[in-house]
Coordinates of C-alpha atoms and ligand atoms in Angstrom, one line a residue:
M1 CA 0.0 0.0 0.0
K2 CA 1.3 3.5 -0.8
I3 CA 1.1 6.1 1.9
G4 CA 1.0 9.8 1.8
I5 CA 1.6 12.1 4.8
I6 CA 0.5 15.7 4.8
G7 CA 2.5 17.7 7.4
T8 CA 6.0 16.6 8.6
G9 CA 5.7 17.8 12.2
Y10 CA 6.3 15.6 15.3
I11 CA 3.5 13.1 14.2
G12 CA 3.7 13.3 10.4
L13 CA 7.5 12.7 10.4
T14 CA 7.8 10.0 13.0
E15 CA 4.8 8.1 11.8
G16 CA 5.8 8.4 8.1
L17 CA 9.1 6.8 9.2
C18 CA 7.3 4.1 11.1
F19 CA 5.1 3.2 8.2
A20 CA 8.2 3.0 6.0
S21 CA 9.9 0.7 8.5
L22 CA 6.8 -1.5 8.4
G23 CA 7.3 -2.0 4.7
Q24 CA 4.9 0.6 3.2
H25 CA 6.2 3.1 0.6
V26 CA 5.7 6.6 2.0
I27 CA 5.7 10.1 0.5
C28 CA 5.7 12.9 3.0
Y29 CA 4.6 16.4 2.0
D30 CA 5.1 19.8 3.7
I31 CA 4.7 23.3 2.5
I32 CA 8.1 24.3 4.0
K33 CA 10.6 23.8 1.2
E34 CA 13.7 24.0 3.5
K35 CA 12.3 21.3 5.7
I36 CA 11.8 19.0 2.7
E37 CA 15.4 19.7 1.5
Q38 CA 16.8 19.0 4.9
L39 CA 14.8 15.7 5.3
N40 CA 15.8 14.5 1.8
K41 CA 19.4 15.0 2.9
G42 CA 18.8 12.7 5.9
I43 CA 18.9 15.5 8.5
P44 CA 16.1 15.4 11.1
T45 CA 14.1 18.6 11.5
L46 CA 13.2 17.7 15.1
F47 CA 14.6 15.9 18.1
E48 CA 13.0 12.4 18.7
E49 CA 14.6 9.2 19.9
N50 CA 16.0 7.0 17.0
I51 CA 14.7 9.5 14.3
E52 CA 18.1 10.0 12.6
T53 CA 18.7 6.2 12.1
L54 CA 15.2 5.6 10.8
L55 CA 15.4 8.6 8.5
K56 CA 18.8 7.5 7.0
D57 CA 17.8 3.8 6.7
N58 CA 14.5 4.5 5.0
L59 CA 16.0 7.0 2.6
A60 CA 18.7 4.6 1.7
K61 CA 16.1 1.8 1.1
K62 CA 14.0 4.3 -1.0
M63 CA 11.0 3.5 1.3
I64 CA 10.4 7.2 2.0
E65 CA 10.6 10.5 0.1
F66 CA 9.9 14.1 1.0
T67 CA 8.3 16.6 -1.4
D68 CA 6.7 20.1 -1.3
D69 CA 4.7 19.2 -4.4
L70 CA 1.2 18.1 -3.5
E71 CA 0.6 16.5 -6.9
V72 CA 3.5 14.0 -6.2
V73 CA 1.9 12.9 -3.0
M74 CA -1.6 12.7 -4.3
K75 CA -0.6 10.8 -7.4
G76 CA 1.6 8.4 -5.5
S77 CA -0.7 7.5 -2.5
D78 CA -3.6 5.1 -1.8
I79 CA -4.1 6.4 1.8
V80 CA -3.3 10.0 2.7
F81 CA -2.8 10.7 6.4
L82 CA -3.5 14.3 7.4
C83 CA -1.1 15.2 10.1
V84 CA -1.1 19.0 10.2
N85 CA -1.1 21.0 13.4
T86 CA -4.4 22.0 15.1
P87 CA -3.1 24.5 17.7
E88 CA -5.1 26.6 20.1
D89 CA -6.6 29.7 18.6
P90 CA -4.9 32.4 20.8
D91 CA -8.1 34.6 20.7
T92 CA -10.8 32.1 21.4
G93 CA -9.1 29.0 22.9
E94 CA -10.8 26.9 20.4
C95 CA -9.0 24.4 18.1
D96 CA -7.6 26.4 15.2
L97 CA -8.5 24.4 12.1
S98 CA -6.9 26.7 9.5
Q99 CA -4.1 24.2 8.5
I100 CA -6.7 21.5 8.2
L101 CA -9.0 23.6 6.0
T102 CA -6.1 24.9 3.8
S103 CA -4.6 21.5 3.2
T104 CA -7.9 19.8 2.5
K105 CA -8.9 22.6 0.1
S106 CA -5.6 22.1 -1.8
I107 CA -6.2 18.3 -1.9
A108 CA -9.7 18.9 -3.3
E109 CA -8.5 21.4 -5.9
M110 CA -5.6 19.2 -6.9
S111 CA -7.7 16.1 -7.5
D112 CA -9.0 17.2 -11.0
K113 CA -5.3 17.5 -12.1
I114 CA -4.7 13.8 -11.4
G115 CA -7.9 12.6 -13.0
N116 CA -9.8 12.3 -9.7
K117 CA -7.8 9.2 -8.8
F118 CA -9.3 7.4 -5.8
F119 CA -7.8 7.8 -2.3
I120 CA -8.7 7.5 1.3
L121 CA -8.1 10.5 3.6
A122 CA -7.3 9.5 7.2
V123 CA -7.5 12.5 9.5
R124 CA -4.8 11.9 12.1
S125 CA -4.7 15.5 13.5
T126 CA -6.7 16.1 16.7
V127 CA -10.0 17.8 15.7
P128 CA -13.2 18.6 17.6
V129 CA -16.2 16.3 17.2
G130 CA -18.0 17.0 13.9
T131 CA -14.9 18.3 12.1
N132 CA -14.5 15.3 9.8
K133 CA -18.0 15.9 8.6
K134 CA -17.2 19.6 7.9
I135 CA -14.0 18.7 6.1
K136 CA -15.9 16.3 3.8
E137 CA -18.7 18.9 3.0
N138 CA -16.0 21.5 2.2
M139 CA -14.0 19.2 0.0
L140 CA -17.1 18.1 -1.9
K141 CA -18.2 21.7 -2.3
I142 CA -14.9 22.5 -3.9
N143 CA -14.8 19.5 -6.2
R144 CA -18.1 17.5 -6.6
K145 CA -16.2 14.8 -8.7
L146 CA -13.9 14.1 -5.8
N147 CA -13.4 10.3 -5.7
Y148 CA -12.4 9.6 -2.1
L149 CA -13.4 8.2 1.3
Q150 CA -12.6 9.7 4.7
C151 CA -12.0 8.3 8.1
S152 CA -10.8 9.5 11.5
N153 CA -7.6 7.9 12.8
P154 CA -6.4 9.8 15.9
E155 CA -2.9 9.3 17.2
F156 CA -1.8 8.7 20.8
S157 CA 2.0 9.0 20.6
R158 CA 4.0 10.8 23.3
Q159 CA 6.8 13.0 22.1
G160 CA 10.1 11.6 23.0
S161 CA 8.8 8.0 22.6
A162 CA 6.6 8.6 19.5
I163 CA 8.3 5.9 17.5
Y164 CA 8.0 3.3 20.3
D165 CA 4.4 4.3 20.9
F166 CA 3.5 4.0 17.2
M167 CA 5.1 0.6 17.0
N168 CA 3.6 -0.7 20.3
P169 CA 0.1 0.9 20.5
D170 CA -2.3 0.2 23.3
R171 CA -5.0 0.5 20.6
I172 CA -5.4 1.8 17.1
V173 CA -8.6 3.8 16.8
V174 CA -10.3 4.2 13.4
G175 CA -13.6 6.0 12.9
V176 CA -15.2 4.9 9.7
D177 CA -18.6 5.2 8.0
D178 CA -18.0 2.8 5.1
E179 CA -16.7 -0.8 4.6
K180 CA -13.9 0.0 2.1
S181 CA -12.2 2.4 4.5
K182 CA -12.5 -0.1 7.3
E183 CA -10.9 -2.8 5.1
Q184 CA -8.1 -0.6 3.8
M185 CA -7.2 0.8 7.2
G186 CA -7.2 -2.7 8.6
L187 CA -4.7 -3.6 5.9
V188 CA -2.4 -0.6 6.5
Y189 CA -2.2 -1.5 10.2
K190 CA -1.9 -5.3 9.5
P191 CA 1.8 -5.4 10.4
L192 CA 0.8 -4.2 13.9
T193 CA -2.4 -6.1 14.3
D194 CA -0.6 -9.3 13.3
K195 CA 1.6 -8.8 16.3
G196 CA -1.4 -8.7 18.5
F197 CA -1.9 -4.9 18.9
P198 CA -5.7 -4.2 18.9
I199 CA -7.5 -2.1 16.3
F200 CA -10.8 -0.5 17.4
F201 CA -13.3 0.5 14.7
T202 CA -16.1 2.9 15.6
N203 CA -18.0 5.7 13.9
I204 CA -16.2 9.0 13.0
E205 CA -17.6 11.2 15.7
T206 CA -16.7 8.7 18.4
A207 CA -13.1 8.4 17.1
E208 CA -12.8 12.2 17.3
M209 CA -14.1 12.2 20.9
I210 CA -11.9 9.2 22.0
K211 CA -8.8 11.4 21.4
Y212 CA -10.1 14.4 23.4
S213 CA -11.5 12.2 26.1
S214 CA -8.2 10.3 26.6
N215 CA -6.1 13.4 26.6
T216 CA -8.4 15.3 28.9
F217 CA -8.8 12.4 31.3
L218 CA -5.0 12.1 31.6
N219 CA -4.8 15.8 32.1
I220 CA -7.3 15.6 34.9
K221 CA -5.4 12.7 36.5
I222 CA -2.1 14.7 36.6
C223 CA -3.9 17.8 37.9
F224 CA -5.4 15.7 40.6
I225 CA -2.1 14.3 41.8
N226 CA -0.6 17.8 41.7
E227 CA -3.3 19.0 44.0
I228 CA -2.9 16.0 46.3
C229 CA 0.9 16.9 46.3
D230 CA 0.1 20.4 47.6
I231 CA -1.8 18.9 50.5
C232 CA 1.1 16.6 51.2
E233 CA 3.6 19.4 51.3
K234 CA 1.6 21.0 54.1
T235 CA 0.8 17.9 56.1
G236 CA 3.8 15.6 55.9
A237 CA 2.0 12.9 53.9
N238 CA 4.2 11.3 51.2
V239 CA 2.8 11.9 47.7
T240 CA 5.1 9.3 46.1
D241 CA 3.8 6.6 48.4
I242 CA 0.2 7.8 47.9
A243 CA 0.6 7.6 44.1
K244 CA 2.2 4.1 44.4
A245 CA -0.6 2.8 46.6
M246 CA -3.3 4.4 44.5
G247 CA -1.7 2.9 41.4
M248 CA -1.8 -0.6 42.9
D249 CA -5.6 -0.4 42.5
K250 CA -6.0 -1.8 38.9
R251 CA -9.0 0.6 38.4
I252 CA -6.6 3.6 38.8
S253 CA -3.3 2.3 37.4
P254 CA 0.1 3.8 38.4
L255 CA 0.7 5.7 35.2
F256 CA 0.4 9.5 34.9
L257 CA 0.3 10.0 38.7
R258 CA 3.6 11.8 38.9
P259 CA 3.3 15.3 40.4
G260 CA 5.4 18.0 38.8
P261 CA 5.5 21.7 37.8
G262 CA 2.4 21.5 35.7
I263 CA 1.4 20.0 32.4
G264 CA 2.9 21.1 29.1
G265 CA 3.2 19.9 25.6
S266 CA 1.2 20.3 22.4
C267 CA -1.7 18.2 23.4
F268 CA -3.0 18.0 27.0
P269 CA -3.3 21.7 27.7
K270 CA -4.8 22.7 24.4
D271 CA -7.1 19.6 24.1
S272 CA -8.5 20.2 27.5
I273 CA -9.1 23.9 26.7
A274 CA -10.7 22.9 23.3
L275 CA -13.0 20.3 25.0
S276 CA -14.1 22.9 27.5
K277 CA -14.9 25.2 24.6
I278 CA -16.8 22.4 22.8
G279 CA -18.9 22.0 26.0
K280 CA -19.6 25.8 26.1
K281 CA -20.7 25.8 22.5
L282 CA -23.1 22.9 23.3
G283 CA -24.5 24.9 26.2
L284 CA -23.1 22.4 28.7
S285 CA -21.4 23.1 32.0
L286 CA -18.3 20.9 32.2
K287 CA -17.1 21.7 35.7
I288 CA -14.4 19.0 36.0
I289 CA -12.8 19.7 32.6
D290 CA -13.0 23.5 33.2
A291 CA -11.4 23.1 36.6
S292 CA -8.5 21.0 35.3
V293 CA -7.7 23.8 32.8
D294 CA -7.6 26.4 35.6
S295 CA -5.8 24.1 38.0
N296 CA -2.9 23.6 35.5
I297 CA -2.6 27.3 34.7
I298 CA -2.6 28.2 38.4
R299 CA 0.1 25.7 39.1
K300 CA 2.4 26.9 36.3
N301 CA 1.9 30.5 37.2
S302 CA 2.7 29.9 40.8
L303 CA 6.2 28.4 40.2
A304 CA 8.0 31.8 40.4
D305 CA 6.4 32.5 43.8
R306 CA 7.4 29.1 45.0
V307 CA 11.0 29.7 44.0
I308 CA 10.9 33.1 45.8
K309 CA 9.4 31.6 49.0
L310 CA 12.1 28.9 49.0
S311 CA 14.9 31.4 48.5
K312 CA 14.7 32.2 52.2
G313 CA 11.6 34.3 51.5
K314 CA 13.7 37.1 50.0
S315 CA 12.8 38.9 46.8
L316 CA 14.9 37.9 43.8
E317 CA 14.8 41.4 42.3
G318 CA 18.0 42.1 40.5
K319 CA 19.3 38.5 41.3
T320 CA 19.9 35.6 38.9
V321 CA 18.3 32.2 39.1
S322 CA 19.8 29.3 37.2
L323 CA 17.3 27.1 35.4
L324 CA 18.0 23.6 34.2
G325 CA 15.5 22.6 31.5
L326 CA 13.3 24.5 29.2
T327 CA 11.3 21.8 27.3
F328 CA 7.9 20.6 28.6
K329 CA 9.4 17.2 29.5
A330 CA 12.7 15.3 28.8
N331 CA 13.7 13.7 25.5
T332 CA 12.0 16.3 23.3
D333 CA 13.0 19.7 21.9
D334 CA 9.4 21.0 22.2
T335 CA 8.7 23.9 24.5
R336 CA 5.0 24.4 23.8
Y337 CA 3.1 25.1 27.0
S338 CA 6.3 24.3 28.9
P339 CA 6.1 25.3 32.6
A340 CA 9.6 26.9 32.1
L341 CA 7.8 29.6 30.0
N342 CA 5.6 30.5 32.9
L343 CA 8.5 30.5 35.4
V344 CA 10.7 32.6 33.3
E345 CA 8.0 35.1 32.4
E346 CA 6.9 35.5 36.0
L347 CA 10.5 35.8 37.3
S348 CA 11.1 38.5 34.6
K349 CA 8.0 40.4 35.8
K350 CA 9.5 40.4 39.3
N351 CA 12.8 41.8 37.8
A352 CA 14.8 38.6 38.4
K353 CA 17.2 37.3 35.8
V354 CA 17.6 33.7 34.6
H355 CA 20.6 31.8 33.3
A356 CA 19.2 28.8 31.5
Y357 CA 20.5 25.5 30.0
D358 CA 18.6 22.8 28.1
P359 CA 20.2 20.0 26.0
H360 CA 17.8 20.4 23.1
G361 CA 15.1 23.1 23.7
T362 CA 16.9 26.4 23.7
E363 CA 16.1 27.5 20.1
K364 CA 12.4 26.6 20.4
F365 CA 12.2 28.2 23.8
K366 CA 13.5 31.5 22.4
Y367 CA 10.8 31.4 19.8
M368 CA 8.0 30.6 22.3
V369 CA 8.8 32.8 25.3
D370 CA 7.2 36.3 25.7
P371 CA 9.6 38.7 24.0
K372 CA 9.3 41.0 27.0
A373 CA 11.0 38.2 29.1
L374 CA 13.8 37.5 26.6
D375 CA 15.9 40.4 27.9
S376 CA 16.0 38.8 31.4
I377 CA 17.2 35.4 30.2
Q378 CA 20.7 34.3 29.1
F379 CA 21.2 30.9 27.5
F380 CA 24.2 28.6 28.1
E381 CA 25.8 25.6 26.4
N382 CA 26.1 23.5 29.5
A383 CA 24.7 23.3 33.0
Y384 CA 27.9 24.4 34.9
D385 CA 28.2 27.7 32.9
A386 CA 24.5 28.3 33.6
V387 CA 24.8 27.7 37.3
K388 CA 28.0 29.8 37.9
D389 CA 27.5 32.7 40.3
T390 CA 23.7 32.5 40.3
E391 CA 21.6 32.9 43.5
L392 CA 20.0 29.4 43.5
L393 CA 19.3 26.5 41.2
V394 CA 16.0 25.4 39.8
I395 CA 15.4 22.1 37.9
I396 CA 12.2 22.1 35.8
T397 CA 12.8 19.3 33.2
E398 CA 13.7 15.7 34.1
W399 CA 16.7 15.3 31.6
D400 CA 18.9 12.3 32.6
E401 CA 22.0 14.5 32.4
F402 CA 20.8 16.6 35.3
K403 CA 20.7 13.6 37.5
I404 CA 24.4 13.0 37.2
L405 CA 25.8 16.5 37.4
D406 CA 28.7 17.1 39.9
Y407 CA 26.6 18.7 42.6
K408 CA 29.6 19.1 44.9
K409 CA 31.1 21.4 42.2
I410 CA 27.8 23.2 41.8
Y411 CA 27.7 23.8 45.6
Q412 CA 30.7 26.0 45.2
M413 CA 29.2 27.9 42.3
V414 CA 25.8 29.0 43.6
K415 CA 25.4 31.8 46.2
Q416 CA 22.4 30.5 48.2
K417 CA 23.0 26.8 48.6
I418 CA 19.4 25.9 47.5
I419 CA 18.1 23.5 44.9
V420 CA 14.4 23.7 43.8
D421 CA 13.7 20.5 42.0
F422 CA 10.3 20.5 40.4
R423 CA 10.7 17.0 39.1
S424 CA 12.1 15.3 42.2
I425 CA 15.0 13.7 40.2
L426 CA 17.8 14.0 42.8
N427 CA 18.6 11.9 45.8
E428 CA 17.5 13.9 48.9
K429 CA 20.1 12.4 51.3
E430 CA 23.0 12.8 48.9
I431 CA 22.1 16.4 48.0
E432 CA 21.5 17.4 51.6
K433 CA 24.8 15.8 52.7
I434 CA 26.6 18.1 50.3
G435 CA 25.1 21.0 52.3
F436 CA 22.3 22.1 50.0
K437 CA 18.8 23.0 51.2
Y438 CA 16.8 20.7 48.9
Y439 CA 13.2 21.3 47.9
F440 CA 11.6 18.6 45.7
I441 CA 8.0 18.5 44.6
G442 CA 6.0 16.9 47.4
K443 CA 8.5 17.7 50.2
D444 CA 7.1 18.4 53.6
L445 CA 7.6 22.2 53.7
S446 CA 8.0 22.2 57.5
K447 CA 11.3 20.4 57.0
I448 CA 12.9 23.1 54.8
Ligands
UDX1 C1 0.5 13.4 25.1 C2 -0.2 12.0 25.2 O1 0.4 11.2 26.2 C3 -0.3 11.3 23.8 O2 -1.0 10.1 23.9 C4 -0.9 12.3 22.8 O3 -1.0 11.7 21.6 C5 -0.1 13.6 22.8 O4 -0.1 14.2 24.1 P1 2.9 14.3 25.2 O5 2.3 15.6 25.2 O6 4.1 14.0 24.3 O7 1.9 13.2 24.9 O8 3.5 14.1 26.7 P2 3.2 13.2 28.0 O9 4.2 12.3 28.2 O10 1.8 12.6 27.9 O11 3.2 14.3 29.1 C6 2.4 15.5 29.0 C7 2.7 16.4 30.1 O12 2.3 15.9 31.4 C8 4.2 16.8 30.3 O13 4.3 18.1 30.7 C9 4.6 15.8 31.4 O14 5.7 16.3 32.1 C10 3.3 15.9 32.3 N1 3.2 14.7 33.2 C11 3.0 13.4 32.6 C12 3.2 14.8 34.5 O15 3.4 15.9 35.1 N2 3.0 13.7 35.3 C13 2.8 12.5 34.8 O16 2.7 11.5 35.6 C14 2.9 12.3 33.4

C-alpha cells in the first residue's frame, strides 16, 4: 500500500518513518521547502529518539521520500494521512482548524489534475467532534467529482517516545462510515495487528471524541495528583507513596500519577481547553474539565512565587536564578506550553534574571517565550556555565544528564545553597549531605 503524509511535524514525520519501516512506501509532504530539502538529505528537523537512524535507513532503502509538491503525494498514495497542526486559537481558545482547511482545500482542488484518482483521507490530527463531517462537506463543495473516502484515525503517541508508541500501540482507533475504508485501514495496520496490537473501529464522531476524552482524562489525572501533592507538602504525607498505593488499584493504574511543575506539551493543555470550549458551544457546564484547565494554569503561574518563597523568603529582584531545563518534558526539543515559560515570564515580571540551559530546547524556547521576558534570560551551552554565580538552582525538566551532574562542584558555584527540584530527580540524602537545602516536589515544607 502506498502512503501519503501531509505535514511533517512531530506526528507526520515520526509516523511516516514508522510506516516506511513496516514496509509501506511513504511520500511525506510539507509546504516548507527548507524542511523538505533537509529531510531529503537525511537531517532530522526535530529531536526524537531514533529518528536519525530511521530517516537515513529508509531514505537509503528508498522507502520514504519528501516533497513540497502536493501533486506528487496525491498521485503516489492510496491512503493520505492528514497530520497538520491544530493549535489553540490564541483569541478564542478553540481548536484552530486553519491548517486542516487549507490543506484539504488544496487536496480537493488538486484532484482534478490527477484525473480524480481514488484515495482514502485518514484524518490523524486532533480535531473537535464534527470536524470530519465539515471537512468532507467543504471538500465536496470545492470538487463535486472528488473520488475519495474519509476516516478519522487519531494518534496517541507521546513526544520523546513517539516511534515506540506507534510501533507498540495500546490500541489503534479508526472511525469509519464505510466498509472500504475499514478494510483498507485494517490492511495498512496489519503489520501491527498481526503482532497482537488491537484495532478498534467505531464511527467517525466517536473516534474524534476518543482522542479528546483520553487526553483530557490524563490531564485531569495529573492535575489531581498535583493538588494532592500540595496537601502533602503542608501535612507531611508522602505523595510518592500515595501515588504508588493508589496505582496498585487496577482501576486507577500507576501511570500519569507523577506530580510536577504543571502540564505542558502540544496536546494535554490545548485539548482540555478545546474540550471545555466544545462544551460551552453545546450549552453544557463541564465543571471537571474547566477546573482542570484552571488548575494547571494556576500551578504553572505559581512556580515563580514558590521559588521566591524557598529562597529564604527574600525577593529575587536584580538577582539571577539558574534554570536547568526548558522543554515541557525530557527527550524532546518541544517547549510548547512548557512550565519553564511561565516560570521565566513570572520571574522576569519580578525583575529577576535567569541563566538557562537545556540540552535540546533552547532555540524553540527563544521562539516561544514572551519577547518581554527574553531580555532577562541568558542561555548557556552547559549546566555548569548556567549555574555559575547564580543565586539558586531550579530544575524544571527531568533530563537524565541533570541527575548525574557534579553537585559538589555546583555547591561551590551558587550563592544561596538551595536547589528547587520541580521533578524530584535528585537523591535527597546525597544532596543534603553536600550541604544544600533541597526542595523537591511533594517535600514536607516544614522540613525546609
Ligand atoms: C500526550 C499524550 O500522552 C499522547 O497520547 C498524545 O498523543 C499527545 O499528548 P505528550 O504531550 O508528548 O503526549 O507528553 P506526555 O508524556 O503525555 O506528558 C504531557 C505532560 O504531562 C508533560 O508536561 C509531562 O511532564 C506531564 N506529566 C506526565 C506529569 O506531570 N506527570 C505524569 O505523571 C505524566
